[in-house]
Structures are given as C-alpha cells and as structure tokens.
C-alpha cells in the first residue's frame, strides 16, 4: 500500500468509531425516551423508595428531554439529528451510573442507596456534552460549559421531588465528582484539539468537523477549504487514445491524477466527470498515481475538466499490434502497441494490491526508451483488493512488463476495427459502482477480436475478474482484462474499514457477468478505424501533495491515544466514586 493510501485508510478507520450511532435519528429518539423512562422508574423504585408521583414524573421528564433536544441545535446551530444521537448516548451514561450505584450498594453493603449517584450521573452526562459540543459540534469551550447542564439538569428537576433538590444539588461529594468529570472533559478537549496536531494542524477538531460534514452530510466545503489551503500547484498531464470510426468515436483515457481523497470532496468522482465530458464514450483508467495527486476542491476539478478541451495531437495512425499478455508468477501484464507508443495494463488479480508505486513507472518508462519506444503509458488495473505490494511481486510485475515490451516490438502492426458499448442502455443499479457503471471495448485486429472491460468502481472483489474471464473464455471470447477507475464516489455510506464498497461486494457475480456479456455482444459489432489519435493535455492545478493526508492521519491517531488515556482516567475515577 502506498503511504498516502495507508493514511486514507487510517482516517476511515477512525471514522468507523462513529458508526455506532444509529442510522436514523428516530431510533436515537426512541432510545433516549426509553432510557429516560428507565432512569425515572429506577430512581423512584430504588432510590426514593416511593412510586406515588412516578406516573406524573415520567411524562414531565420526557417533555423536558424532547424540549431540550430542540433547544440544543438552535443554540449550537447544528443538525437536530446530532442533538438526538448525543442525547441517546448521554442518557445511557446517566443510567449506567445509577445502575452502578445500586450494584455498589449491594456489593459493599451500604445501609441505604445514596442519591449522590443520580446527581453524579447528571454531571457525568454534562461532561460528556462538553466533549461532544467542542469536538464534533465545534462549540467554544466556554459555550459548552454554559449549556452543558441544559438537558441533564432540566430532566433532573423534572423527576426528582422538589423537596430533595437542594440536598442533592449541594451534596459536596456530588459537586466534587461532577466538577472533576467536567474538568477531565475540558482537558481532553484542549489536548486532543491543540496538542494532537503537533504544530502542523492548528485544530484537530476543526478537521474532524469538516470530515464529518463531508462524510455524513455531503457538505464538502469546509474540508475542501482546509485541503486547498495546504495543496501545491503541479503540472498534470492526461493522455487519450481517440479511436475514430464512421459510427462512433471512443477513447482510452489515462490521467496523471488520482481519484479521491473521499466522497464528496474534490476529485473523488473525477473518472465519471471525465467520462461525461468525453460524451460518455471513454474508459477512464487508473494511472500509476496515489492520493498525493488528489484534486482538493471542486474549483480545481472544474479547472482540470476544462483543460481537457485543449489538447495536442502527438501521434496518429490506424494500425496496432495484437495484444500481448505475459504472466510471471502472480503478476500479469497485457500490452498493446500503437506505432511507437505502448499501453501496458498491470494486474496482480486475484491476489490484489494497493496503488502501484512510482518507481515501477519510472523504471518501465526508461526501459521503453532504451528499446526504442517513444512513450510507455501504464495502467494500474486496480481489479483486486490487496495490501502494500511486496518486493517479490513488484519484481514480477516489472519482469512481466519488460517481457511484454520486448515481445510487442517484434509484432506485426495490422489494421484494426473498434467497437464500444456502455451500460447506459442497460437498466440496473449497483451501489458498488460509480455513476459511469460499466463499459467494454472490442479490438478487432487481423482476424481476432479482443475485449477490454471497465468498471467505474473503487477496486474489485478478489476473484471476480477471474469469474468474468472464465465465462468469456467458455463462450469463445478473447478477454484481455478488466480495469476499474478507482472512483471514490459512494452511492451510500459504507460502514466498514475501507470506507467504500468494492465492485462485487454488493453486485452478484452472475449479474456482473451478464452485464459484460450483453455489452460484449454489442461491442463486437465493430467499425473500421479511420484513424486513432494520441492526444495530450497539460494543465496547472493544485494537488494535495505527499504529506497532507499524513498530517491528518497522524493527528487523528494522536487524538485517539489521548482519548484512550482520558477514558482510562475517567473510568478509574468513576470506579473510585462507587467505592
């Protein structure tokens, strides 16, 4: 795995901690109301030893709960759903404190249950609100202190008998415990926000809030603002092989950009935008690139897309060699030669890997020049899930690719015909595909037809490529390869460590095979190529660079370690209060 890909994975891994939140705020609302009812019932039965006013206390408490759930988002200018989720977890903390108080009473044979645990639970809930207000909702620490008691105190006054208010709210131990909890919450806020960034990130919480706004609310603006500030200008090249026929033009596109970093920020959906800009008749390949070449914002994406209209023709022709495929152990390379330009497609499927490292590209480009090629364009097929590429596998990829170049240059060039079909005529939907869905290209060279498949997806389920290839082979089709665009678009939130659904994780293999077979039958109705043109465009855009994601990732890692330490301290102190 390249370093930047590893950083993105770690950021997503930290995000998965938030997936404990119910998917619907209605579920959280039901939980908060149910827990509030249990808090009131347990308090009356076990602490107050009376149920006289229980039936009245419960609806009043629910009214206080629901009323403050509406007040919180108005004061903090945040979403109502976040207030509900926070309320559910906070009330659970309060209930746990009350239940632990009961357990402590029986274990240590206390003469009577101490109402201190009700007050302590209320103040523990307040400290939880301080932490959430400042980290997730972006409130100032002073504001968090002012309103942290709004909900728990309202509920306390609603169900605790008025005759007990003063004694319970002035109990020195309850006040002492509560203040310590709130101080711990405040110290955590300061350390996790300022110290975690290590001087490189002014506010870890600001990054967290921007990330959550993008990931959960589809609002990329805060995150794009942070990322574009840290981005650097770079000259980006894009190569296109445009096949011109009398019926339909189509093209292979190899941009020196990387989709991402994650939906909906910046260039996360860049493959589809290129595809649409080129009349939905393109296969947008994954070049040898990583997340350092992410476009950080929509403005940079628009600048790049506009630049595709201005390009230069650097080569023309109408012939090519037949494809060459070389397998070396796990590594497989498929190559096509257009005059002096070779296109190589690299794969380790079904074993998989992450982004191919840059040194493979530079070594192959130099090797091609030494063999008389004008240029070598390299595609990372990105068609099986895997980890960081091992040295042995990298060497095999290089050897397979070099052998492919050695073989291609000896091949005869022949007239070719091209057929292309995409899925826009097919009626299906799949949440593990981007909006470009799937396409296929048929090369008729000499007396043979060869099929190259494409999916607008973020990688593929291991083994899916082999199932497709085997089915094509059984039906007499020469299957070259399937490539994914590595799009970072998401049709729906993926609550897993990857942060996305790889192609085949939701779509069934039989369905996928049928889609490609139907497209292959359309694409094999080829047309003679009047010419192909190799186009090149260049533009200056801002890219994220090599260390930006590393800064975010390491800051979140440090914040997590600080959080773990404070959780241990808070838990230890909570146990002490039970003794």
mmCIF file with all atom_site columns, C-alpha atoms in Angstrom, residues 280-420:
data_model
loop_
_atom_site.group_PDB
_atom_site.id
_atom_site.type_symbol
_atom_site.label_atom_id
_atom_site.label_alt_id
_atom_site.label_comp_id
_atom_site.label_asym_id
_atom_site.label_entity_id
_atom_site.label_seq_id
_atom_site.pdbx_PDB_ins_code
_atom_site.Cartn_x
_atom_site.Cartn_y
_atom_site.Cartn_z
_atom_site.occupancy
_atom_site.B_iso_or_equiv
_atom_site.pdbx_formal_charge
_atom_site.auth_seq_id
_atom_site.auth_comp_id
_atom_site.auth_asym_id
_atom_site.auth_atom_id
_atom_site.pdbx_PDB_model_num
ATOM 1   C CA . UNK A 1 280 ? -19.866 9.015   -22.234 1.00 0.00 ? 280 UNK A CA 1
ATOM 2   C CA . UNK A 1 281 ? -17.660 7.127   -24.677 1.00 0.00 ? 281 UNK A CA 1
ATOM 3   C CA . UNK A 1 282 ? -14.495 6.677   -22.682 1.00 0.00 ? 282 UNK A CA 1
ATOM 4   C CA . UNK A 1 283 ? -12.729 4.270   -20.381 1.00 0.00 ? 283 UNK A CA 1
ATOM 5   C CA . UNK A 1 284 ? -11.014 6.330   -17.687 1.00 0.00 ? 284 UNK A CA 1
ATOM 6   C CA . UNK A 1 285 ? -8.119  4.266   -16.406 1.00 0.00 ? 285 UNK A CA 1
ATOM 7   C CA . UNK A 1 286 ? -6.215  4.346   -13.130 1.00 0.00 ? 286 UNK A CA 1
ATOM 8   C CA . UNK A 1 287 ? -2.715  5.614   -13.839 1.00 0.00 ? 287 UNK A CA 1
ATOM 9   C CA . UNK A 1 288 ? 0.335   4.980   -11.670 1.00 0.00 ? 288 UNK A CA 1
ATOM 10  C CA . UNK A 1 289 ? -0.640  7.532   -9.051  1.00 0.00 ? 289 UNK A CA 1
ATOM 11  C CA . UNK A 1 290 ? -1.596  7.836   -5.409  1.00 0.00 ? 290 UNK A CA 1
ATOM 12  C CA . UNK A 1 291 ? -3.506  10.198  -3.126  1.00 0.00 ? 291 UNK A CA 1
ATOM 13  C CA . UNK A 1 292 ? -0.789  12.854  -3.353  1.00 0.00 ? 292 UNK A CA 1
ATOM 14  C CA . UNK A 1 293 ? -2.335  13.595  -6.781  1.00 0.00 ? 293 UNK A CA 1
ATOM 15  C CA . UNK A 1 294 ? -5.842  14.209  -5.457  1.00 0.00 ? 294 UNK A CA 1
ATOM 16  C CA . UNK A 1 295 ? -7.579  17.397  -6.555  1.00 0.00 ? 295 UNK A CA 1
ATOM 17  C CA . UNK A 1 296 ? -8.564  19.110  -3.277  1.00 0.00 ? 296 UNK A CA 1
ATOM 18  C CA . UNK A 1 297 ? -11.672 21.060  -4.342  1.00 0.00 ? 297 UNK A CA 1
ATOM 19  C CA . UNK A 1 298 ? -14.449 21.414  -6.880  1.00 0.00 ? 298 UNK A CA 1
ATOM 20  C CA . UNK A 1 299 ? -12.830 24.565  -8.303  1.00 0.00 ? 299 UNK A CA 1
ATOM 21  C CA . UNK A 1 300 ? -9.664  22.611  -9.145  1.00 0.00 ? 300 UNK A CA 1
ATOM 22  C CA . UNK A 1 301 ? -11.768 19.823  -10.663 1.00 0.00 ? 301 UNK A CA 1
ATOM 23  C CA . UNK A 1 302 ? -13.542 22.319  -12.918 1.00 0.00 ? 302 UNK A CA 1
ATOM 24  C CA . UNK A 1 303 ? -10.199 23.809  -13.959 1.00 0.00 ? 303 UNK A CA 1
ATOM 25  C CA . UNK A 1 304 ? -8.907  20.357  -14.868 1.00 0.00 ? 304 UNK A CA 1
ATOM 26  C CA . UNK A 1 305 ? -12.051 19.273  -16.769 1.00 0.00 ? 305 UNK A CA 1
ATOM 27  C CA . UNK A 1 306 ? -11.975 22.489  -18.792 1.00 0.00 ? 306 UNK A CA 1
ATOM 28  C CA . UNK A 1 307 ? -8.338  21.803  -19.750 1.00 0.00 ? 307 UNK A CA 1
ATOM 29  C CA . UNK A 1 308 ? -9.337  18.549  -21.484 1.00 0.00 ? 308 UNK A CA 1
ATOM 30  C CA . UNK A 1 309 ? -10.862 20.618  -24.288 1.00 0.00 ? 309 UNK A CA 1
ATOM 31  C CA . UNK A 1 310 ? -7.417  21.940  -25.148 1.00 0.00 ? 310 UNK A CA 1
ATOM 32  C CA . UNK A 1 311 ? -5.049  19.197  -26.207 1.00 0.00 ? 311 UNK A CA 1
ATOM 33  C CA . UNK A 1 312 ? -2.457  18.462  -28.822 1.00 0.00 ? 312 UNK A CA 1
ATOM 34  C CA . UNK A 1 313 ? -2.230  15.508  -31.198 1.00 0.00 ? 313 UNK A CA 1
ATOM 35  C CA . UNK A 1 314 ? 1.168   13.896  -30.702 1.00 0.00 ? 314 UNK A CA 1
ATOM 36  C CA . UNK A 1 315 ? 0.649   10.743  -32.789 1.00 0.00 ? 315 UNK A CA 1
ATOM 37  C CA . UNK A 1 316 ? -1.703  9.418   -35.472 1.00 0.00 ? 316 UNK A CA 1
ATOM 38  C CA . UNK A 1 317 ? -2.268  6.062   -37.134 1.00 0.00 ? 317 UNK A CA 1
ATOM 39  C CA . UNK A 1 318 ? -4.748  3.347   -37.976 1.00 0.00 ? 318 UNK A CA 1
ATOM 40  C CA . UNK A 1 319 ? -2.924  0.148   -37.065 1.00 0.00 ? 319 UNK A CA 1
ATOM 41  C CA . UNK A 1 320 ? -1.778  -1.672  -33.973 1.00 0.00 ? 320 UNK A CA 1
ATOM 42  C CA . UNK A 1 321 ? -0.288  -4.967  -32.917 1.00 0.00 ? 321 UNK A CA 1
ATOM 43  C CA . UNK A 1 322 ? -2.336  -7.786  -31.498 1.00 0.00 ? 322 UNK A CA 1
ATOM 44  C CA . UNK A 1 323 ? -2.353  -7.691  -27.684 1.00 0.00 ? 323 UNK A CA 1
ATOM 45  C CA . UNK A 1 324 ? 0.361   -9.497  -25.754 1.00 0.00 ? 324 UNK A CA 1
ATOM 46  C CA . UNK A 1 325 ? -0.232  -10.958 -22.286 1.00 0.00 ? 325 UNK A CA 1
ATOM 47  C CA . UNK A 1 326 ? 2.654   -12.159 -20.115 1.00 0.00 ? 326 UNK A CA 1
ATOM 48  C CA . UNK A 1 327 ? 2.232   -13.920 -16.754 1.00 0.00 ? 327 UNK A CA 1
ATOM 49  C CA . UNK A 1 328 ? 5.100   -14.122 -14.245 1.00 0.00 ? 328 UNK A CA 1
ATOM 50  C CA . UNK A 1 329 ? 4.020   -15.904 -11.069 1.00 0.00 ? 329 UNK A CA 1
ATOM 51  C CA . UNK A 1 330 ? 1.211   -13.723 -9.630  1.00 0.00 ? 330 UNK A CA 1
ATOM 52  C CA . UNK A 1 331 ? 1.936   -10.803 -11.944 1.00 0.00 ? 331 UNK A CA 1
ATOM 53  C CA . UNK A 1 332 ? 0.203   -10.305 -15.284 1.00 0.00 ? 332 UNK A CA 1
ATOM 54  C CA . UNK A 1 333 ? 0.779   -7.620  -17.910 1.00 0.00 ? 333 UNK A CA 1
ATOM 55  C CA . UNK A 1 334 ? -1.289  -7.003  -21.036 1.00 0.00 ? 334 UNK A CA 1
ATOM 56  C CA . UNK A 1 335 ? 0.132   -4.723  -23.717 1.00 0.00 ? 335 UNK A CA 1
ATOM 57  C CA . UNK A 1 336 ? -0.938  -3.040  -26.975 1.00 0.00 ? 336 UNK A CA 1
ATOM 58  C CA . UNK A 1 337 ? 1.389   -1.162  -29.307 1.00 0.00 ? 337 UNK A CA 1
ATOM 59  C CA . UNK A 1 338 ? 0.274   1.828   -31.385 1.00 0.00 ? 338 UNK A CA 1
ATOM 60  C CA . UNK A 1 339 ? 3.228   2.750   -33.579 1.00 0.00 ? 339 UNK A CA 1
ATOM 61  C CA . UNK A 1 340 ? 5.896   3.722   -31.003 1.00 0.00 ? 340 UNK A CA 1
ATOM 62  C CA . UNK A 1 341 ? 3.508   4.105   -28.046 1.00 0.00 ? 341 UNK A CA 1
ATOM 63  C CA . UNK A 1 342 ? 2.874   1.105   -25.811 1.00 0.00 ? 342 UNK A CA 1
ATOM 64  C CA . UNK A 1 343 ? -0.001  0.782   -23.363 1.00 0.00 ? 343 UNK A CA 1
ATOM 65  C CA . UNK A 1 344 ? 0.650   -1.647  -20.527 1.00 0.00 ? 344 UNK A CA 1
ATOM 66  C CA . UNK A 1 345 ? -2.049  -2.875  -18.126 1.00 0.00 ? 345 UNK A CA 1
ATOM 67  C CA . UNK A 1 346 ? -0.669  -4.314  -14.871 1.00 0.00 ? 346 UNK A CA 1
ATOM 68  C CA . UNK A 1 347 ? -2.512  -6.650  -12.513 1.00 0.00 ? 347 UNK A CA 1
ATOM 69  C CA . UNK A 1 348 ? -1.966  -8.999  -9.582  1.00 0.00 ? 348 UNK A CA 1
ATOM 70  C CA . UNK A 1 349 ? -5.532  -10.336 -9.623  1.00 0.00 ? 349 UNK A CA 1
ATOM 71  C CA . UNK A 1 350 ? -6.788  -12.438 -7.889  1.00 0.00 ? 350 UNK A CA 1
ATOM 72  C CA . UNK A 1 351 ? -4.168  -11.725 -5.214  1.00 0.00 ? 351 UNK A CA 1
ATOM 73  C CA . UNK A 1 352 ? -4.580  -7.974  -5.281  1.00 0.00 ? 352 UNK A CA 1
ATOM 74  C CA . UNK A 1 353 ? -2.579  -4.970  -4.176  1.00 0.00 ? 353 UNK A CA 1
ATOM 75  C CA . UNK A 1 354 ? -2.914  -1.289  -3.473  1.00 0.00 ? 354 UNK A CA 1
ATOM 76  C CA . UNK A 1 355 ? -1.679  1.513   -5.766  1.00 0.00 ? 355 UNK A CA 1
ATOM 77  C CA . UNK A 1 356 ? 1.373   0.538   -7.831  1.00 0.00 ? 356 UNK A CA 1
ATOM 78  C CA . UNK A 1 357 ? 4.415   2.523   -6.604  1.00 0.00 ? 357 UNK A CA 1
ATOM 79  C CA . UNK A 1 358 ? 6.018   5.200   -8.784  1.00 0.00 ? 358 UNK A CA 1
ATOM 80  C CA . UNK A 1 359 ? 9.374   3.500   -9.186  1.00 0.00 ? 359 UNK A CA 1
ATOM 81  C CA . UNK A 1 360 ? 7.748   0.816   -11.363 1.00 0.00 ? 360 UNK A CA 1
ATOM 82  C CA . UNK A 1 361 ? 6.501   3.526   -13.708 1.00 0.00 ? 361 UNK A CA 1
ATOM 83  C CA . UNK A 1 362 ? 9.832   5.330   -13.954 1.00 0.00 ? 362 UNK A CA 1
ATOM 84  C CA . UNK A 1 363 ? 11.760  2.087   -14.489 1.00 0.00 ? 363 UNK A CA 1
ATOM 85  C CA . UNK A 1 364 ? 9.406   0.907   -17.248 1.00 0.00 ? 364 UNK A CA 1
ATOM 86  C CA . UNK A 1 365 ? 9.458   4.287   -18.990 1.00 0.00 ? 365 UNK A CA 1
ATOM 87  C CA . UNK A 1 366 ? 13.250  4.215   -19.039 1.00 0.00 ? 366 UNK A CA 1
ATOM 88  C CA . UNK A 1 367 ? 13.263  0.596   -20.214 1.00 0.00 ? 367 UNK A CA 1
ATOM 89  C CA . UNK A 1 368 ? 10.899  1.531   -23.050 1.00 0.00 ? 368 UNK A CA 1
ATOM 90  C CA . UNK A 1 369 ? 13.143  4.381   -24.185 1.00 0.00 ? 369 UNK A CA 1
ATOM 91  C CA . UNK A 1 370 ? 16.114  2.025   -24.217 1.00 0.00 ? 370 UNK A CA 1
ATOM 92  C CA . UNK A 1 371 ? 14.111  -0.312  -26.507 1.00 0.00 ? 371 UNK A CA 1
ATOM 93  C CA . UNK A 1 372 ? 13.156  2.437   -28.951 1.00 0.00 ? 372 UNK A CA 1
ATOM 94  C CA . UNK A 1 373 ? 9.656   3.304   -27.698 1.00 0.00 ? 373 UNK A CA 1
ATOM 95  C CA . UNK A 1 374 ? 8.636   6.952   -27.771 1.00 0.00 ? 374 UNK A CA 1
ATOM 96  C CA . UNK A 1 375 ? 6.465   6.511   -24.687 1.00 0.00 ? 375 UNK A CA 1
ATOM 97  C CA . UNK A 1 376 ? 5.083   3.823   -22.400 1.00 0.00 ? 376 UNK A CA 1
ATOM 98  C CA . UNK A 1 377 ? 1.667   4.533   -20.871 1.00 0.00 ? 377 UNK A CA 1
ATOM 99  C CA . UNK A 1 378 ? 0.994   2.369   -17.808 1.00 0.00 ? 378 UNK A CA 1
ATOM 100 C CA . UNK A 1 379 ? -2.401  1.434   -16.369 1.00 0.00 ? 379 UNK A CA 1
ATOM 101 C CA . UNK A 1 380 ? -2.938  0.083   -12.870 1.00 0.00 ? 380 UNK A CA 1
ATOM 102 C CA . UNK A 1 381 ? -5.882  -2.280  -13.453 1.00 0.00 ? 381 UNK A CA 1
ATOM 103 C CA . UNK A 1 382 ? -6.856  -1.974  -9.773  1.00 0.00 ? 382 UNK A CA 1
ATOM 104 C CA . UNK A 1 383 ? -9.004  -5.100  -10.038 1.00 0.00 ? 383 UNK A CA 1
ATOM 105 C CA . UNK A 1 384 ? -8.456  -6.995  -6.772  1.00 0.00 ? 384 UNK A CA 1
ATOM 106 C CA . UNK A 1 385 ? -8.268  -5.934  -3.129  1.00 0.00 ? 385 UNK A CA 1
ATOM 107 C CA . UNK A 1 386 ? -4.837  -6.202  -1.546  1.00 0.00 ? 386 UNK A CA 1
ATOM 108 C CA . UNK A 1 387 ? -2.206  -4.750  0.738   1.00 0.00 ? 387 UNK A CA 1
ATOM 109 C CA . UNK A 1 388 ? 1.083   -2.994  0.105   1.00 0.00 ? 388 UNK A CA 1
ATOM 110 C CA . UNK A 1 389 ? 2.812   -4.573  -2.852  1.00 0.00 ? 389 UNK A CA 1
ATOM 111 C CA . UNK A 1 390 ? 5.660   -6.837  -1.777  1.00 0.00 ? 390 UNK A CA 1
ATOM 112 C CA . UNK A 1 391 ? 9.107   -6.578  -3.326  1.00 0.00 ? 391 UNK A CA 1
ATOM 113 C CA . UNK A 1 392 ? 8.855   -10.038 -4.902  1.00 0.00 ? 392 UNK A CA 1
ATOM 114 C CA . UNK A 1 393 ? 5.529   -9.213  -6.574  1.00 0.00 ? 393 UNK A CA 1
ATOM 115 C CA . UNK A 1 394 ? 6.834   -5.811  -7.709  1.00 0.00 ? 394 UNK A CA 1
ATOM 116 C CA . UNK A 1 395 ? 9.827   -7.524  -9.334  1.00 0.00 ? 395 UNK A CA 1
ATOM 117 C CA . UNK A 1 396 ? 7.478   -9.962  -11.078 1.00 0.00 ? 396 UNK A CA 1
ATOM 118 C CA . UNK A 1 397 ? 5.367   -7.064  -12.387 1.00 0.00 ? 397 UNK A CA 1
ATOM 119 C CA . UNK A 1 398 ? 8.479   -5.385  -13.743 1.00 0.00 ? 398 UNK A CA 1
ATOM 120 C CA . UNK A 1 399 ? 9.710   -8.583  -15.364 1.00 0.00 ? 399 UNK A CA 1
ATOM 121 C CA . UNK A 1 400 ? 6.306   -9.303  -16.929 1.00 0.00 ? 400 UNK A CA 1
ATOM 122 C CA . UNK A 1 401 ? 6.015   -5.719  -18.220 1.00 0.00 ? 401 UNK A CA 1
ATOM 123 C CA . UNK A 1 402 ? 9.565   -5.737  -19.654 1.00 0.00 ? 402 UNK A CA 1
ATOM 124 C CA . UNK A 1 403 ? 8.909   -9.055  -21.356 1.00 0.00 ? 403 UNK A CA 1
ATOM 125 C CA . UNK A 1 404 ? 5.690   -7.601  -22.806 1.00 0.00 ? 404 UNK A CA 1
ATOM 126 C CA . UNK A 1 405 ? 7.611   -4.637  -24.224 1.00 0.00 ? 405 UNK A CA 1
ATOM 127 C CA . UNK A 1 406 ? 10.249  -6.944  -25.677 1.00 0.00 ? 406 UNK A CA 1
ATOM 128 C CA . UNK A 1 407 ? 7.539   -9.021  -27.377 1.00 0.00 ? 407 UNK A CA 1
ATOM 129 C CA . UNK A 1 408 ? 5.378   -6.136  -28.627 1.00 0.00 ? 408 UNK A CA 1
ATOM 130 C CA . UNK A 1 409 ? 8.156   -4.506  -30.574 1.00 0.00 ? 409 UNK A CA 1
ATOM 131 C CA . UNK A 1 410 ? 8.577   -7.688  -32.636 1.00 0.00 ? 410 UNK A CA 1
ATOM 132 C CA . UNK A 1 411 ? 4.877   -7.920  -33.546 1.00 0.00 ? 411 UNK A CA 1
ATOM 133 C CA . UNK A 1 412 ? 3.370   -7.004  -36.895 1.00 0.00 ? 412 UNK A CA 1
ATOM 134 C CA . UNK A 1 413 ? 1.082   -3.987  -36.992 1.00 0.00 ? 413 UNK A CA 1
ATOM 135 C CA . UNK A 1 414 ? -2.319  -4.651  -38.545 1.00 0.00 ? 414 UNK A CA 1
ATOM 136 C CA . UNK A 1 415 ? -5.427  -2.623  -39.453 1.00 0.00 ? 415 UNK A CA 1
ATOM 137 C CA . UNK A 1 416 ? -7.908  -2.578  -36.639 1.00 0.00 ? 416 UNK A CA 1
ATOM 138 C CA . UNK A 1 417 ? -11.591 -2.163  -36.017 1.00 0.00 ? 417 UNK A CA 1
ATOM 139 C CA . UNK A 1 418 ? -13.116 -0.855  -32.801 1.00 0.00 ? 418 UNK A CA 1
ATOM 140 C CA . UNK A 1 419 ? -16.420 -1.471  -31.060 1.00 0.00 ? 419 UNK A CA 1
ATOM 141 C CA . UNK A 1 420 ? -17.578 0.147   -27.855 1.00 0.00 ? 420 UNK A CA 1
#
